[in-house]
Coordinates of C-alpha atoms and ligand atoms in Angstrom, one line a residue:
X79 CA 49.3 0.7 18.0
X80 CA 52.3 2.3 19.7
X81 CA 53.2 3.8 16.4
X82 CA 50.1 6.0 16.5
X83 CA 51.0 7.3 19.9
X84 CA 54.5 8.4 18.9
X85 CA 54.9 11.6 17.0
X86 CA 56.9 11.8 13.8
X87 CA 60.1 12.6 15.6
X88 CA 59.8 9.6 17.9
X89 CA 58.9 7.3 15.0
X90 CA 61.9 8.1 12.9
X91 CA 64.7 5.6 13.1
X92 CA 68.2 6.8 12.2
X93 CA 70.6 4.4 10.6
X94 CA 73.8 4.7 12.6
X95 CA 75.9 4.0 9.6
X96 CA 74.5 7.1 7.8
X97 CA 75.3 9.5 10.6
X98 CA 78.8 10.9 10.9
X99 CA 80.3 11.6 14.3
X100 CA 80.2 15.1 15.8
X101 CA 82.5 17.2 18.0
X102 CA 80.5 19.4 20.3
X103 CA 82.3 22.7 20.7
X104 CA 81.3 25.0 23.6
X105 CA 83.1 28.3 24.1
X106 CA 82.8 30.3 27.3
X107 CA 84.0 33.4 29.1
X108 CA 83.3 33.6 32.8
X109 CA 80.4 31.3 32.6
X110 CA 78.6 30.2 35.8
X111 CA 79.6 26.7 37.0
X112 CA 76.0 25.4 37.2
X113 CA 75.0 26.5 33.7
X114 CA 78.3 25.2 32.1
X115 CA 77.8 21.9 33.8
X116 CA 74.2 21.7 32.8
X117 CA 75.3 22.0 29.2
X118 CA 78.0 19.4 29.4
X119 CA 76.0 16.9 31.5
X120 CA 72.9 17.2 29.2
X121 CA 75.0 16.5 26.1
X122 CA 76.5 13.4 27.7
X123 CA 73.2 12.2 28.9
X124 CA 71.2 12.7 25.7
X125 CA 73.8 11.8 23.0
X126 CA 74.6 8.3 22.0
X127 CA 78.4 7.5 22.2
X128 CA 78.6 6.3 18.6
X129 CA 77.8 9.8 17.2
X130 CA 79.6 11.9 19.8
X131 CA 83.3 12.0 19.1
X132 CA 84.2 14.5 21.9
X133 CA 83.2 17.6 23.8
X134 CA 85.6 20.5 23.4
X135 CA 85.4 23.3 25.9
X136 CA 87.2 26.5 24.9
X137 CA 87.9 28.9 27.8
X138 CA 88.1 32.4 26.4
X139 CA 90.4 33.8 29.1
X140 CA 88.0 33.5 32.0
X141 CA 89.0 35.1 35.2
X142 CA 86.8 33.1 37.6
X143 CA 89.1 30.7 39.6
X144 CA 86.7 27.8 39.6
X145 CA 86.9 27.6 35.8
X146 CA 90.6 26.6 36.0
X147 CA 91.9 23.5 37.9
X148 CA 88.5 22.7 39.5
X149 CA 87.0 22.5 36.0
X150 CA 90.0 20.5 34.8
X151 CA 89.6 18.0 37.5
X152 CA 85.8 17.7 37.2
X153 CA 86.0 17.1 33.4
X154 CA 88.8 14.5 33.9
X155 CA 86.4 12.6 36.1
X156 CA 83.5 12.9 33.7
X157 CA 85.7 11.7 30.8
X158 CA 86.7 8.6 32.8
X159 CA 83.1 7.9 34.1
X160 CA 81.4 8.2 30.8
X161 CA 84.2 7.4 28.4
X162 CA 83.6 10.5 26.3
X163 CA 86.6 12.6 25.7
X164 CA 86.1 16.1 27.2
X165 CA 88.9 18.4 26.1
X166 CA 89.5 21.9 27.6
X167 CA 91.4 24.4 25.5
X168 CA 92.3 27.7 26.9
X169 CA 93.1 31.1 25.4
X170 CA 95.5 33.2 27.3
X171 CA 94.0 36.4 25.9
X172 CA 90.3 37.4 25.6
X173 CA 89.7 36.7 22.0
X174 CA 85.9 36.6 21.8
X175 CA 83.5 33.9 20.8
X176 CA 84.2 33.9 17.1
X177 CA 88.0 33.2 17.4
X178 CA 87.4 30.9 20.4
X179 CA 85.0 28.8 18.2
X180 CA 87.7 28.7 15.6
X181 CA 90.2 27.3 18.1
X182 CA 87.7 24.6 19.0
X183 CA 86.9 23.8 15.4
X184 CA 90.6 23.5 14.5
X185 CA 91.2 20.7 17.0
X186 CA 87.9 18.9 16.4
X187 CA 88.3 15.3 15.2
X188 CA 84.6 14.7 14.4
X189 CA 83.3 15.0 10.9
X190 CA 80.6 17.4 12.0
X191 CA 81.0 20.5 14.2
X192 CA 78.2 21.2 16.6
X193 CA 78.4 24.5 18.4
X194 CA 76.5 25.2 21.6
X195 CA 76.5 28.2 24.0
X196 CA 77.8 27.4 27.5
X197 CA 74.3 27.7 29.1
X198 CA 72.2 25.2 27.3
X199 CA 70.3 22.0 27.9
X200 CA 70.3 19.4 25.2
X201 CA 67.3 17.1 25.2
X202 CA 66.9 13.4 24.2
X203 CA 67.4 12.8 20.5
X204 CA 68.6 16.3 19.8
X205 CA 71.7 15.3 17.7
X206 CA 70.5 12.5 15.5
X207 CA 68.1 14.6 13.4
X208 CA 70.7 17.3 12.9
X209 CA 73.3 14.8 11.7
X210 CA 70.7 13.1 9.5
X211 CA 70.0 16.3 7.6
X212 CA 73.7 16.8 7.1
X213 CA 74.1 13.2 5.9
X214 CA 71.3 14.0 3.4
X215 CA 73.3 17.0 2.1
X216 CA 76.6 18.2 3.5
X217 CA 75.9 21.8 2.5
X218 CA 72.9 21.9 4.9
X219 CA 73.6 23.8 8.0
X220 CA 71.2 22.8 10.7
X221 CA 69.8 24.3 13.9
X222 CA 67.7 22.8 16.7
X223 CA 64.6 24.6 17.9
X224 CA 65.9 26.8 20.7
X225 CA 63.8 26.3 23.8
X226 CA 64.0 28.7 26.8
X227 CA 65.7 28.2 30.1
X228 CA 64.2 30.9 32.4
X229 CA 66.9 33.3 33.4
X230 CA 65.7 33.5 37.1
X231 CA 64.1 30.1 37.8
X232 CA 66.1 28.1 35.3
X233 CA 63.0 26.2 34.5
X234 CA 62.8 24.7 31.0
X235 CA 60.1 26.0 28.7
X236 CA 59.2 25.1 25.1
X237 CA 59.3 27.8 22.5
X238 CA 57.4 28.2 19.3
X239 CA 58.4 25.7 16.6
X240 CA 57.0 27.7 13.7
X241 CA 59.4 30.6 13.8
X242 CA 62.3 31.2 11.6
X243 CA 65.2 33.6 11.9
X244 CA 65.6 36.9 10.1
X245 CA 67.1 40.3 10.8
X246 CA 65.9 43.8 11.1
X247 CA 67.1 47.0 9.5
X248 CA 69.8 47.3 12.1
X249 CA 71.1 43.8 11.1
X250 CA 70.0 42.4 14.5
X251 CA 68.8 38.8 14.6
X252 CA 65.1 38.4 15.2
X253 CA 62.5 35.6 15.3
X254 CA 59.6 36.0 12.9
X255 CA 56.7 33.7 12.0
X256 CA 57.8 31.3 9.3
X257 CA 57.0 32.4 5.7
X258 CA 53.8 31.1 4.3
X259 CA 55.3 29.2 1.4
X260 CA 57.6 27.3 3.7
X261 CA 54.9 26.7 6.2
X262 CA 52.9 24.8 3.6
X263 CA 55.9 22.8 2.7
X264 CA 56.9 22.2 6.3
X265 CA 54.5 19.4 7.0
X266 CA 55.3 17.4 3.9
X267 CA 58.7 18.5 2.8
X268 CA 60.8 15.7 4.4
X269 CA 60.4 13.0 6.9
X270 CA 61.4 15.0 10.0
X271 CA 59.7 18.2 8.8
X272 CA 62.6 20.5 8.8
X273 CA 62.2 24.0 7.3
X274 CA 64.5 26.7 5.9
X275 CA 65.5 29.8 7.8
X276 CA 67.0 32.9 6.2
X277 CA 69.2 33.7 9.2
X278 CA 70.3 31.6 12.1
X279 CA 70.4 32.6 15.7
X280 CA 74.1 31.7 15.8
X281 CA 74.8 29.9 19.0
X282 CA 73.4 26.4 18.4
X283 CA 74.0 24.7 15.1
X284 CA 75.7 21.8 13.3
X285 CA 77.8 22.0 10.2
X286 CA 79.9 19.5 8.2
X287 CA 83.5 20.3 9.2
X288 CA 84.9 20.1 5.7
X289 CA 82.1 22.3 4.4
X290 CA 82.7 24.8 7.2
X291 CA 86.2 25.3 6.0
X292 CA 85.4 25.2 2.3
X293 CA 83.1 28.2 2.7
X294 CA 85.5 30.2 4.8
X295 CA 84.8 29.2 8.4
X296 CA 84.3 32.5 10.3
X297 CA 85.5 36.0 9.6
X298 CA 88.6 35.9 11.8
X299 CA 88.6 39.7 12.1
X300 CA 85.3 39.8 13.9
X301 CA 85.8 40.6 17.5
X302 CA 84.2 39.4 20.8
X303 CA 80.5 39.1 20.1
X304 CA 77.9 39.7 17.5
X305 CA 77.2 39.7 13.7
X306 CA 79.0 36.4 12.9
X307 CA 75.7 34.6 12.6
X308 CA 74.4 37.1 10.1
X309 CA 77.6 36.9 8.1
X310 CA 77.6 33.1 8.2
X311 CA 74.0 32.9 7.1
X312 CA 74.4 35.3 4.2
X313 CA 77.5 33.4 3.1
X314 CA 76.0 29.9 3.4
X315 CA 72.9 30.9 1.4
X316 CA 74.7 33.1 -1.0
X317 CA 77.4 30.5 -1.8
X318 CA 75.0 27.6 -2.5
X319 CA 74.3 26.1 0.8
X320 CA 71.2 26.2 3.0
X321 CA 70.2 26.6 6.6
X322 CA 67.4 24.7 8.3
X323 CA 65.6 24.5 11.6
X324 CA 64.9 20.9 12.6
X325 CA 61.8 20.7 14.8
X326 CA 62.7 17.2 15.9
X327 CA 65.8 18.6 17.7
X328 CA 65.3 20.7 20.8
X329 CA 68.0 22.4 22.8
X330 CA 67.2 25.1 25.5
X331 CA 69.3 28.2 26.1
X332 CA 69.4 30.9 28.8
X333 CA 68.4 34.1 27.1
X334 CA 70.0 36.7 29.4
X335 CA 68.7 40.2 29.8
X336 CA 72.3 41.6 29.5
X337 CA 75.7 40.2 28.9
X338 CA 77.3 39.0 32.2
X339 CA 80.8 39.8 30.9
X340 CA 82.7 42.9 30.0
X341 CA 83.5 44.1 26.5
X342 CA 87.2 44.9 26.4
X343 CA 87.0 47.4 23.6
X344 CA 86.7 51.0 24.6
X345 CA 83.6 51.5 22.4
X346 CA 81.7 48.8 24.5
X347 CA 79.1 46.5 23.2
X348 CA 77.7 48.7 20.5
X349 CA 81.1 49.6 19.1
X350 CA 82.1 46.0 19.0
X351 CA 78.9 44.9 17.4
X352 CA 78.8 47.6 14.7
X353 CA 82.4 47.0 13.8
X354 CA 81.5 43.4 13.1
X355 CA 78.3 44.4 11.3
X356 CA 80.2 46.9 9.2
X357 CA 82.2 44.0 7.9
X358 CA 79.0 42.1 7.0
X359 CA 77.8 45.2 5.1
X360 CA 81.1 45.8 3.3
X361 CA 81.4 42.1 2.2
X362 CA 77.9 41.0 1.5
X363 CA 75.9 44.1 0.5
X364 CA 75.8 45.5 -3.0
X365 CA 76.1 49.3 -3.2
X366 CA 72.4 49.9 -3.0
X367 CA 72.1 48.1 0.3
X368 CA 75.4 49.4 1.6
X369 CA 73.9 52.9 1.3
X370 CA 70.6 51.7 2.9
X371 CA 72.3 50.2 5.9
X372 CA 74.6 53.1 6.5
X373 CA 71.7 55.5 6.3
X374 CA 69.7 53.5 8.9
X375 CA 72.8 52.8 11.0
X376 CA 75.1 55.8 11.1
X377 CA 77.2 54.2 13.8
X378 CA 78.2 51.4 11.5
X379 CA 79.1 54.0 8.8
X380 CA 81.3 55.8 11.2
X381 CA 83.2 52.7 12.1
X382 CA 84.3 52.2 8.5
X383 CA 84.4 55.7 7.0
X384 CA 84.6 58.0 10.1
X385 CA 83.2 61.3 8.8
X386 CA 84.4 60.8 5.2
X387 CA 82.0 60.0 2.4
X388 CA 81.3 56.4 1.4
X389 CA 83.6 55.5 -1.4
X390 CA 84.3 52.4 -3.3
X391 CA 88.0 52.7 -2.6
X392 CA 88.8 49.9 -0.2
X393 CA 92.0 51.2 1.0
X394 CA 90.3 54.2 2.6
X395 CA 88.5 51.9 5.0
X396 CA 89.4 51.2 8.6
X397 CA 88.8 47.5 8.2
X398 CA 90.5 45.1 5.8
X399 CA 88.1 42.8 4.2
X400 CA 90.0 41.7 1.1
X401 CA 90.4 38.1 2.3
X402 CA 86.6 37.8 2.7
X403 CA 85.9 39.3 -0.7
X404 CA 88.3 36.7 -2.1
X405 CA 86.1 33.9 -0.6
X406 CA 83.1 35.5 -2.1
X407 CA 84.7 35.6 -5.5
X408 CA 86.2 32.2 -5.4
X409 CA 82.9 30.6 -4.6
X410 CA 81.0 33.0 -6.9
X411 CA 78.5 33.8 -4.2
X412 CA 75.3 35.7 -4.7
X413 CA 74.8 38.9 -2.8
X414 CA 72.0 40.4 -0.6
X415 CA 69.6 41.3 -3.4
X416 CA 69.6 37.7 -4.5
X417 CA 69.2 36.6 -0.9
X418 CA 66.1 38.7 -0.5
X419 CA 64.5 37.6 -3.7
X420 CA 65.3 33.9 -3.5
X421 CA 65.7 33.0 0.2
X422 CA 63.6 35.5 2.1
X423 CA 60.7 36.5 -0.2
X424 CA 58.6 37.7 2.8
X425 CA 61.3 40.3 3.7
X426 CA 60.5 43.9 4.7
X427 CA 63.6 45.5 3.1
X428 CA 63.3 48.1 0.3
X429 CA 63.8 46.9 -3.3
X430 CA 63.9 48.8 -6.5
X431 CA 60.3 47.8 -7.3
X432 CA 58.8 48.8 -4.0
X433 CA 57.9 52.3 -2.7
X434 CA 60.1 53.2 0.3
X435 CA 59.5 56.4 2.2
X436 CA 57.2 58.5 4.4
X437 CA 53.4 58.5 4.3
X438 CA 52.1 61.9 5.1
X439 CA 48.5 63.0 5.8
X440 CA 47.8 65.9 3.6
X441 CA 45.3 67.6 5.9
X442 CA 47.4 67.3 9.1
X443 CA 50.8 67.4 7.4
X444 CA 52.0 64.7 9.8
X445 CA 53.6 61.3 9.0
X446 CA 52.9 57.7 9.9
X447 CA 55.2 56.5 12.6
X448 CA 55.8 53.1 14.1
X449 CA 55.2 53.3 17.9
X450 CA 58.4 52.5 19.7
X451 CA 56.8 50.1 22.2
X452 CA 56.5 47.4 19.5
X453 CA 59.1 45.4 17.7
X454 CA 61.4 45.3 20.7
X455 CA 64.2 42.8 21.1
X456 CA 62.0 39.7 21.7
X457 CA 58.5 40.7 20.9
X458 CA 56.6 41.7 17.8
X459 CA 53.6 43.2 19.5
X460 CA 50.5 45.0 18.5
X461 CA 50.3 48.8 18.2
X462 CA 48.3 51.6 16.7
X463 CA 50.0 53.4 13.9
X464 CA 51.0 56.9 15.2
X465 CA 51.1 60.3 13.5
X466 CA 54.0 62.5 14.2
X467 CA 55.7 65.6 12.7
X468 CA 57.5 64.4 9.6
X469 CA 61.3 64.4 10.0
X470 CA 63.6 65.6 7.2
X471 CA 66.4 63.1 7.8
X472 CA 65.9 59.4 7.3
X473 CA 64.2 58.2 10.4
X474 CA 63.6 54.5 10.4
X475 CA 60.3 54.7 12.4
X476 CA 58.8 56.9 9.7
X477 CA 59.9 54.7 6.8
X478 CA 57.4 52.4 5.2
X479 CA 57.4 50.0 2.3
X480 CA 54.5 49.6 -0.1
X481 CA 54.8 46.4 -2.1
X482 CA 53.3 45.5 -5.4
X483 CA 51.2 42.9 -3.7
X484 CA 49.6 45.6 -1.6
X485 CA 51.3 45.3 1.8
X486 CA 52.3 48.4 3.7
X487 CA 55.1 47.3 5.9
X488 CA 57.9 48.5 8.1
X489 CA 60.9 47.2 10.0
X490 CA 60.5 44.2 12.2
X491 CA 58.1 42.5 9.8
X492 CA 55.2 44.7 10.8
X493 CA 52.3 45.3 8.4
X494 CA 49.5 47.9 8.3
X495 CA 46.5 45.9 9.5
X496 CA 43.1 46.3 11.1
X497 CA 41.3 43.9 13.4
X498 CA 37.5 43.7 12.8
X499 CA 37.7 45.9 9.7
X500 CA 34.8 48.3 9.7
X501 CA 34.1 52.0 9.8
X502 CA 35.9 53.4 12.9
X503 CA 38.3 50.5 13.4
X504 CA 41.8 51.7 14.3
X505 CA 44.7 51.1 11.9
X506 CA 47.3 49.0 13.5
X507 CA 50.8 47.5 12.9
X508 CA 50.7 43.8 13.3
X509 CA 53.1 41.0 12.4
X510 CA 53.0 40.5 8.6
X511 CA 51.1 37.3 7.9
X512 CA 50.3 37.6 4.2
X513 CA 46.6 37.5 4.8
X514 CA 44.1 39.5 2.7
X515 CA 43.2 41.8 5.6
X516 CA 46.7 43.3 5.3
X517 CA 46.3 44.4 1.7
X518 CA 45.9 48.0 0.6
X519 CA 45.7 49.9 -2.6
X520 CA 47.1 53.4 -3.0
X521 CA 45.9 55.7 -5.7
X522 CA 48.6 58.2 -6.4
X523 CA 46.2 60.5 -8.2
X524 CA 43.4 60.8 -5.6
X525 CA 45.9 60.0 -2.8
X526 CA 43.6 57.6 -1.0
X527 CA 44.7 54.4 0.6
X528 CA 42.0 51.8 0.3
X529 CA 41.6 48.7 2.4
X530 CA 41.1 46.1 -0.3
X531 CA 38.9 43.6 1.8
X532 CA 36.4 46.3 2.8
X533 CA 36.8 49.0 0.2
X534 CA 37.1 51.5 3.1
X535 CA 39.6 54.4 3.2
X536 CA 42.3 55.3 5.7
X537 CA 41.1 58.4 7.5
X538 CA 41.8 60.6 10.5
X539 CA 39.3 59.9 13.3
X540 CA 36.9 62.8 13.7
X541 CA 36.6 62.4 17.5
X542 CA 40.1 61.4 18.7
X543 CA 43.0 63.5 17.7
X544 CA 45.8 61.8 15.7
X545 CA 43.9 58.5 15.6
X546 CA 44.0 56.8 12.3
X547 CA 40.9 54.7 11.4
X548 CA 39.0 53.1 8.5
X549 CA 36.1 55.2 7.1
X550 CA 33.8 55.3 4.1
X551 CA 35.6 56.9 1.2
X552 CA 34.4 60.5 0.8
X553 CA 37.2 62.4 -0.8
X554 CA 37.8 64.6 2.3
X555 CA 41.3 66.0 2.7
X556 CA 41.7 63.9 5.9
X557 CA 41.6 60.8 3.7
X558 CA 44.4 61.9 1.4
X559 CA 47.9 60.7 1.9
X560 CA 51.2 61.6 0.2
X561 CA 53.7 58.8 -0.3
X562 CA 57.0 60.6 -0.2
X563 CA 59.8 58.4 -1.5
X564 CA 63.2 58.3 0.1
X565 CA 66.3 57.4 -2.0
X566 CA 67.3 54.5 0.2
X567 CA 69.9 53.4 -2.3
X568 CA 71.8 56.6 -2.4
X569 CA 73.8 57.9 0.5
Ligands
UD2_118 C1 73.6 35.0 20.4 C2 74.0 33.6 20.1 C3 75.5 33.5 20.3 C4 76.2 34.3 19.3 C5 75.7 35.7 19.5 C6 76.2 36.7 18.5 C7 72.2 32.0 20.5 C8 71.4 31.2 21.5 N1 73.3 32.7 21.0 O1 73.9 35.6 21.6 O2 76.0 32.1 20.2 O3 76.0 33.9 18.0 O4 74.3 35.8 19.4 O5 77.6 36.8 18.5 O6 71.9 31.9 19.3 N2 81.7 34.1 24.8 C9 83.1 34.0 24.8 N3 83.9 35.1 24.7 C10 83.4 36.3 24.6 C11 82.0 36.5 24.6 C12 81.2 35.3 24.7 O7 83.6 32.8 24.8 O8 84.1 37.3 24.5 C13 80.9 32.9 24.8 C14 79.8 32.9 25.9 O9 80.3 32.5 27.2 C15 78.7 32.0 25.3 C16 78.9 32.2 23.8 O10 80.2 32.8 23.6 O11 79.0 30.7 25.7 C17 77.8 33.1 23.3 O12 77.7 34.3 24.0 P1 76.4 34.8 24.6 O13 75.7 33.7 25.3 O14 76.7 36.1 25.4 O15 75.6 35.2 23.3 P2 74.0 35.4 23.2 O16 73.3 34.1 23.5 O17 73.5 36.6 23.8
MN119 MN1 74.0 32.6 24.9

């Protein structure tokens, strides 16, 4: 009877012999006392001792006094009380989270490395399912579902389980609804219903320690913050591993509106981030995608090439990436095109067999534009497609993809869509969901865009200026659209 009341996560029994022990590594710079302790206490409270080897705290040159001897003393007491080793390592210089994690990893004695940010709350049973998936296959990198600790009330809130991680055209991490194929598999795939994710959020994950070093740990030349999760994700997938989200494992995290710490580089947060991202581009993108990303992200291009043209001559670059290229060659890793085709089929990146460019109304001469109120950092909202003056240079908000399966999409996994499709309905950009309602057929001779489900055409509204709507097809000039391709693969 009880069995019926328990969900599949609660029903699952883990054999302790199968699970290898984990070192939990938490790096911090000037973290608040309360959030740091919430993290440590929650780990102690929710993790059974036989799978927790130790907790390693790495202080990345914090300047807050209470993070020094007060923290030492507090953790000594905790170690004695709970008989779980809590080790504090300190860096004299500010080295950033990537190098700090490497310090923690190096001294870890557990077989599995489990990284957490310093403002988390682990929940009961969070670690077993992660270790179980690694026991199944040591090349699986696993993430818990990341719940939300409210950044003002610090209340715990559950987040969506059926989201996976991706990235946008700026190589920024984003949550998107899980791909359809994987969604179907999710319920039945394995006992604890884990599912794949193309990219991981980066802060909370577990990885077999030996595997972590085999595939090249982290890129040591990445500074302070950002991009390392994209790099690790492309590397794991590309070099034969996989990344999963395990819905039986929940850990909450404080998503802060802005960084509470300073960025020591003179270029600030963006300069730091794009220097790291340029390394991702240089190592993992084939020439086509290098050109695409530099076109969309001129800041990243400047970091590597200043005002010079993009060349294939490595020595002309500001950053040395040869050791990372060596790893890629040693492991014979696949690159980004392979990743898009095999790991992230639902992606919204240009490919050679898709149209990529502007969509211009022939009567008005203006182009489709993504409204800038949607697709922000955390939300993929609803918005009407806009018409604006067509820009000559590559402007991401005016770039659209038309796929062979009939989707018209743009950055942030947004698809041309229409709610209640009928004459007069507004054309919107909504989260791509692979439903029939989002399918369109473009006729390059008559220049009409037909909504497949209703056989109606995309038209300009006759009453509201610059409003794009569905209408009966009538061959009027206002229903004619030019798809103007952009050479995304050339710089
Ligand atoms: C996300 C990740 C984070 C990391 C980052 C990209 C989650 C929940 N968080 O941003 O782990 O992958 O993306 O790099 O997925 N820290 C240092 N030294 C520094 C800067 C930060 O030790 O110079 C620590 C910081 O105290 C924290 C951790 O690194 O414990 C992550 O930093 P964050 O919380 O500012 O990153 P977040 O959550 O915005
Ligand atoms: Mn964080």
